[in-house]
Amino acid sequence: MKEFLENLKLKDWKVHLWCLGILVVSELIGTMVFTIKLSGSESAGISFSLFPMLYAIVIGIILASMKKIPKQVMDTASPYVGLSCMLLITKMSSSIGPAWGDIVKAGPALILQEFGNLGTIVFALPVAVLVFKMGREAVGASFSISREPSLAIIADKYGLDSPEGSGIMGAYITGTVLGTVFNGIMASLLVAANIFHPYALAMACGTGSSSMMAAALAPIVEAFPDMAETLNAYAAASQTLSSADGLYMSLLLGIPFTNWLYKVLKGKKAAKAEQGGAN
Amino acid sequence: MEKVKKPIFEGKVWAERIKVTIISAILAALANMIYTWRLPNLEMVSFFEALPGVGIMVGIVFVSYLLYDLLKGVLPFQVPSILFVAIITTLLSFEGICGGFATYMIDNFNKIQLLPLCTPILSYAAISVGRDLDTFKKQGFAIICVALITFFGTYIGSTIIAEVVLRISGVI
């Protein structure tokens, strides 16, 4: 109880003050819409939006490279990221009840698209192994989108000091720094490309990372405001499924499949020699 | 030496939970005000108008943490606290289950836009991002590319399956 009261004091007021400053500046800049006109084409061109949350990260990177934020403030702020995600989850999940009819109709799609989260392996592992000639680091970096649950899996199975561990750490940091920016722009471009139905795009947003989901969902809702409620509900349902099944999906399907594909790509001999070297 | 058993409710953990959740809620209400003020097609939602909505959110989050702590040692498998938040809010959002409260909650949540709820998260992330910057530079270009491809692969994989199944089942 004493510990509780001691920690409840706002001794970390600096962190929250920085946060307030970054938030206000980012919101004041506001959403910016960019349209790229393709010369010679008759269509409206590709448009994508930049959102306040993306400016926040950019401001953070600028402040950090100017060494403006003390190390201690950074360390304190780190666990607060996960804690502040919870409010967003309530907003997202509250759309499930009103849209229940739609969700039941889309049930099979919602459940099956969860397996799409394994798509990361098919795309990323060949590039890592064949283009960048990475070793076992490739397995750590490619089997998932490298968020906290995946870190826990790798730490448990291989240890974070292993090659697999250093692979996932690199990918984890990339995700923290660039994940939201990349997802926001990627979703904007896919909306502009007009190949997929917004329902399918919204379902795919639930990948297990709240901030990336929000970043990917924002441009879709922005482009189809009439469908906002349903799009929110699909993303939330998919996100809830992912956070429930993600760990088991990675453990039972993701890692075994990645290891198998890694052997195929490296050739049996090379993979065996590596394993022999490791032991 | 006797093993010290961790208490179910840890003081430091709870202090951080309460502090950060309430401050994030205040920040979200503020962000929401600026966001709705900046957008021409939305009417501005004042800070105080947003308070009932964020208040309910904070309440749900606290109840979820409570359940999470109580069930931590009891359940045979690990359940992330985020899942408790999702399940409780989902149940509350059904009019058939919660009647008038569901309507009240959704009306108040609707005053708060999705994007301003993300800005506090990313602002905290922005503060701590510098910690990882040096490690990040050392890792090099390859790992950045591979990580970005994993995001793309996950997203496009799920989109394609969803699109195909939605078409087959006649939803779209």
Coordinates of N, CA, C and O in Angstrom, one line a residue, chain B residues 57-141:
Chain B
M57 N -14.6 4.6 -20.4 CA -13.4 3.9 -20.8 C -12.5 3.5 -19.7 O -12.0 2.4 -19.5
V58 N -12.2 4.6 -18.9 CA -11.3 4.3 -17.7 C -11.8 3.3 -16.8 O -11.1 2.4 -16.4
G59 N -13.2 3.4 -16.5 CA -13.8 2.4 -15.7 C -13.6 1.0 -16.2 O -13.3 0.1 -15.4
I60 N -13.9 0.8 -17.5 CA -13.8 -0.6 -18.1 C -12.4 -1.1 -17.9 O -12.1 -2.2 -17.6
V61 N -11.4 -0.2 -18.2 CA -10.0 -0.6 -18.1 C -9.6 -1.1 -16.7 O -9.0 -2.1 -16.5
F62 N -10.1 -0.3 -15.7 CA -9.8 -0.7 -14.3 C -10.4 -2.0 -14.0 O -9.7 -2.9 -13.3
V63 N -11.6 -2.2 -14.3 CA -12.3 -3.5 -14.0 C -11.5 -4.7 -14.7 O -11.3 -5.7 -14.1
S64 N -11.0 -4.4 -15.9 CA -10.3 -5.4 -16.7 C -9.0 -5.8 -16.0 O -8.6 -7.0 -15.8
Y65 N -8.3 -4.8 -15.5 CA -7.0 -5.0 -14.7 C -7.3 -5.9 -13.5 O -6.6 -6.8 -13.1
L66 N -8.4 -5.5 -12.8 CA -8.8 -6.2 -11.6 C -9.0 -7.7 -11.9 O -8.5 -8.6 -11.2
L67 N -9.8 -8.0 -13.0 CA -10.0 -9.4 -13.4 C -8.8 -10.1 -13.8 O -8.5 -11.2 -13.4
Y68 N -7.9 -9.3 -14.5 CA -6.7 -9.9 -15.0 C -5.8 -10.4 -13.8 O -5.3 -11.5 -13.8
D69 N -5.7 -9.5 -12.8 CA -4.9 -9.8 -11.6 C -5.5 -11.0 -10.9 O -4.8 -11.9 -10.4
L70 N -6.8 -11.0 -10.7 CA -7.5 -12.0 -9.9 C -7.4 -13.4 -10.6 O -7.2 -14.4 -10.0
L71 N -7.4 -13.4 -12.0 CA -7.4 -14.7 -12.7 C -6.0 -15.1 -13.1 O -5.9 -16.2 -13.7
K72 N -5.0 -14.3 -12.9 CA -3.7 -14.6 -13.4 C -3.2 -15.9 -13.0 O -2.7 -16.7 -13.8
G73 N -3.3 -16.3 -11.7 CA -2.8 -17.5 -11.3 C -3.8 -18.7 -11.5 O -3.4 -19.8 -11.3
V74 N -5.0 -18.4 -11.7 CA -6.1 -19.4 -11.7 C -6.2 -20.1 -13.1 O -6.3 -21.3 -13.1
L75 N -6.2 -19.3 -14.1 CA -6.3 -19.8 -15.5 C -5.1 -20.6 -15.9 O -4.0 -20.3 -15.6
P76 N -5.3 -21.7 -16.6 CA -4.2 -22.6 -17.0 C -3.3 -22.0 -18.1 O -2.2 -22.4 -18.3
F77 N -3.9 -21.0 -18.8 CA -3.1 -20.4 -19.9 C -3.1 -18.9 -19.7 O -3.9 -18.3 -19.0
Q78 N -2.2 -18.3 -20.4 CA -2.0 -16.8 -20.3 C -3.0 -16.1 -21.1 O -3.2 -16.3 -22.3
V79 N -3.7 -15.1 -20.5 CA -4.7 -14.3 -21.2 C -4.2 -12.8 -21.1 O -4.0 -12.3 -20.0
P80 N -3.9 -12.2 -22.2 CA -3.4 -10.8 -22.1 C -4.5 -9.9 -21.6 O -5.7 -10.1 -21.9
S81 N -4.1 -8.9 -20.8 CA -5.1 -8.0 -20.2 C -5.9 -7.3 -21.3 O -7.1 -6.9 -21.1
I82 N -5.3 -7.1 -22.4 CA -6.0 -6.4 -23.5 C -7.3 -7.2 -23.9 O -8.3 -6.6 -24.3
L83 N -7.2 -8.5 -23.8 CA -8.4 -9.3 -24.2 C -9.5 -9.1 -23.2 O -10.7 -9.2 -23.6
F84 N -9.2 -8.9 -21.9 CA -10.3 -8.6 -20.9 C -11.0 -7.3 -21.3 O -12.2 -7.3 -21.3
V85 N -10.2 -6.3 -21.7 CA -10.8 -5.0 -22.1 C -11.7 -5.2 -23.3 O -12.8 -4.8 -23.3
A86 N -11.2 -6.0 -24.3 CA -12.0 -6.2 -25.5 C -13.3 -6.9 -25.2 O -14.4 -6.5 -25.6
I87 N -13.2 -8.0 -24.4 CA -14.4 -8.8 -24.1 C -15.4 -8.0 -23.3 O -16.6 -8.0 -23.6
I88 N -15.0 -7.3 -22.2 CA -15.9 -6.6 -21.4 C -16.6 -5.5 -22.2 O -17.9 -5.4 -22.1
T89 N -15.9 -4.7 -23.0 CA -16.5 -3.7 -23.7 C -17.5 -4.2 -24.8 O -18.5 -3.7 -25.0
T90 N -17.1 -5.3 -25.4 CA -18.0 -6.0 -26.4 C -19.3 -6.3 -25.7 O -20.4 -6.0 -26.3
L91 N -19.2 -7.0 -24.6 CA -20.5 -7.4 -23.9 C -21.3 -6.2 -23.5 O -22.5 -6.2 -23.7
L92 N -20.6 -5.1 -23.0 CA -21.4 -3.9 -22.7 C -22.0 -3.2 -23.9 O -23.0 -2.5 -23.7
S93 N -21.5 -3.5 -25.1 CA -22.0 -2.8 -26.2 C -23.3 -3.4 -26.8 O -23.8 -2.9 -27.8
F94 N -23.7 -4.5 -26.3 CA -24.9 -5.2 -26.8 C -26.1 -4.6 -26.0 O -26.2 -4.7 -24.8
E95 N -27.1 -4.1 -26.8 CA -28.3 -3.6 -26.1 C -29.1 -4.7 -25.5 O -29.7 -4.5 -24.5
G96 N -29.0 -5.9 -26.1 CA -29.7 -7.0 -25.6 C -29.2 -7.4 -24.2 O -29.9 -8.1 -23.4
I97 N -27.9 -7.1 -23.9 CA -27.4 -7.6 -22.6 C -27.4 -6.4 -21.6 O -27.8 -6.6 -20.5
C98 N -27.1 -5.2 -22.1 CA -27.0 -4.1 -21.1 C -28.0 -3.0 -21.3 O -27.9 -2.0 -20.6
G99 N -28.9 -3.2 -22.2 CA -30.0 -2.3 -22.3 C -29.6 -0.8 -22.5 O -28.8 -0.5 -23.4
G100 N -30.2 0.0 -21.7 CA -29.9 1.5 -21.8 C -28.5 1.9 -21.7 O -28.0 2.8 -22.3
F101 N -27.7 1.1 -20.8 CA -26.3 1.5 -20.6 C -25.6 1.4 -21.9 O -24.7 2.2 -22.2
A102 N -25.9 0.3 -22.7 CA -25.2 0.2 -24.0 C -25.4 1.4 -24.9 O -24.5 1.9 -25.5
T103 N -26.6 1.9 -25.0 CA -26.9 3.0 -25.8 C -26.2 4.3 -25.2 O -25.6 5.0 -26.0
Y104 N -26.2 4.4 -23.9 CA -25.6 5.6 -23.3 C -24.1 5.5 -23.6 O -23.4 6.5 -24.0
M105 N -23.5 4.4 -23.4 CA -22.0 4.2 -23.6 C -21.7 4.5 -25.1 O -20.8 5.3 -25.3
I106 N -22.4 3.9 -26.0 CA -22.1 4.1 -27.4 C -22.3 5.6 -27.8 O -21.4 6.2 -28.6
D107 N -23.4 6.2 -27.3 CA -23.6 7.7 -27.6 C -22.4 8.5 -27.2 O -21.9 9.4 -27.9
N108 N -21.9 8.2 -26.0 CA -20.8 9.0 -25.5 C -19.4 8.6 -26.2 O -18.6 9.5 -26.3
F109 N -19.3 7.3 -26.5 CA -18.0 6.9 -27.2 C -18.0 7.6 -28.6 O -17.0 7.9 -29.1
N110 N -19.2 7.8 -29.2 CA -19.3 8.3 -30.6 C -18.8 9.8 -30.6 O -18.4 10.3 -31.6
K111 N -18.8 10.4 -29.4 CA -18.3 11.8 -29.4 C -16.8 11.9 -29.5 O -16.2 12.9 -29.7
I112 N -16.2 10.7 -29.2 CA -14.7 10.7 -29.3 C -14.3 9.9 -30.5 O -14.7 8.8 -30.7
Q113 N -13.5 10.6 -31.3 CA -13.1 10.0 -32.6 C -12.0 9.0 -32.4 O -11.3 9.1 -31.3
L114 N -11.8 8.2 -33.4 CA -10.7 7.1 -33.2 C -9.3 7.7 -33.2 O -8.5 7.3 -32.4
L115 N -9.0 8.6 -34.1 CA -7.7 9.1 -34.2 C -7.2 9.8 -33.0 O -6.0 9.6 -32.6
P116 N -7.9 10.7 -32.4 CA -7.4 11.4 -31.2 C -7.1 10.4 -30.0 O -6.3 10.7 -29.1
L117 N -7.8 9.2 -30.0 CA -7.4 8.2 -29.0 C -6.1 7.6 -29.3 O -5.5 7.0 -28.4
C118 N -5.6 7.7 -30.5 CA -4.3 7.1 -30.8 C -3.2 8.1 -30.5 O -2.0 7.7 -30.3
T119 N -3.5 9.4 -30.5 CA -2.4 10.4 -30.4 C -1.7 10.3 -29.0 O -0.4 10.3 -29.0
P120 N -2.4 10.1 -27.9 CA -1.6 9.9 -26.6 C -0.7 8.7 -26.7 O 0.5 8.8 -26.2
I121 N -1.1 7.6 -27.3 CA -0.3 6.4 -27.3 C 1.0 6.7 -28.1 O 2.1 6.4 -27.6
L122 N 0.9 7.3 -29.2 CA 2.0 7.6 -30.1 C 2.9 8.7 -29.5 O 4.1 8.8 -29.7
S123 N 2.3 9.6 -28.7 CA 3.1 10.6 -28.0 C 4.0 10.0 -26.9 O 5.2 10.4 -26.8
Y124 N 3.5 9.0 -26.2 CA 4.3 8.3 -25.2 C 5.4 7.5 -26.0 O 6.6 7.5 -25.6
A125 N 5.0 6.9 -27.1 CA 6.0 6.2 -27.9 C 7.0 7.1 -28.5 O 8.2 6.8 -28.5
A126 N 6.6 8.4 -28.8 CA 7.6 9.3 -29.3 C 8.6 9.7 -28.3 O 9.8 9.9 -28.7
I127 N 8.2 9.7 -27.1 CA 9.2 10.1 -26.0 C 10.2 9.0 -25.8 O 11.4 9.2 -25.7
S128 N 9.8 7.7 -25.9 CA 10.7 6.6 -25.6 C 11.4 6.1 -26.9 O 12.3 5.3 -26.8
V129 N 11.1 6.7 -28.1 CA 11.6 6.1 -29.3 C 13.2 6.3 -29.3 O 13.9 5.5 -29.9
G130 N 13.7 7.4 -28.7 CA 15.1 7.7 -28.8 C 15.9 6.6 -28.2 O 17.1 6.4 -28.5
R131 N 15.4 5.9 -27.2 CA 16.1 4.8 -26.5 C 16.5 3.7 -27.5 O 17.6 3.1 -27.4
D132 N 15.7 3.5 -28.5 CA 16.0 2.4 -29.5 C 16.7 2.9 -30.7 O 17.2 2.1 -31.5
L133 N 16.9 4.2 -30.8 CA 17.4 4.7 -32.1 C 18.8 4.2 -32.4 O 19.1 3.9 -33.6
D134 N 19.7 4.1 -31.4 CA 21.1 3.7 -31.6 C 21.2 2.2 -32.1 O 21.9 1.9 -33.1
T135 N 20.5 1.4 -31.4 CA 20.4 0.0 -31.7 C 19.9 -0.2 -33.2 O 20.4 -1.0 -34.0
F136 N 18.9 0.6 -33.4 CA 18.2 0.6 -34.7 C 19.2 1.0 -35.8 O 19.3 0.3 -36.9
K137 N 20.1 2.0 -35.6 CA 21.0 2.4 -36.6 C 22.0 1.3 -36.9 O 22.4 1.0 -38.1
K138 N 22.4 0.5 -35.9 CA 23.4 -0.5 -36.0 C 22.9 -1.7 -36.8 O 23.6 -2.3 -37.6
Q139 N 21.6 -2.0 -36.7 CA 21.0 -3.1 -37.3 C 21.1 -3.1 -38.8 O 21.0 -4.1 -39.5
G140 N 21.1 -1.9 -39.4 CA 21.2 -1.8 -40.8 C 20.0 -1.8 -41.6 O 18.9 -2.0 -41.1
F141 N 20.2 -1.7 -42.9 CA 19.1 -1.5 -43.8 C 18.3 -2.8 -44.0 O 17.1 -2.8 -44.1

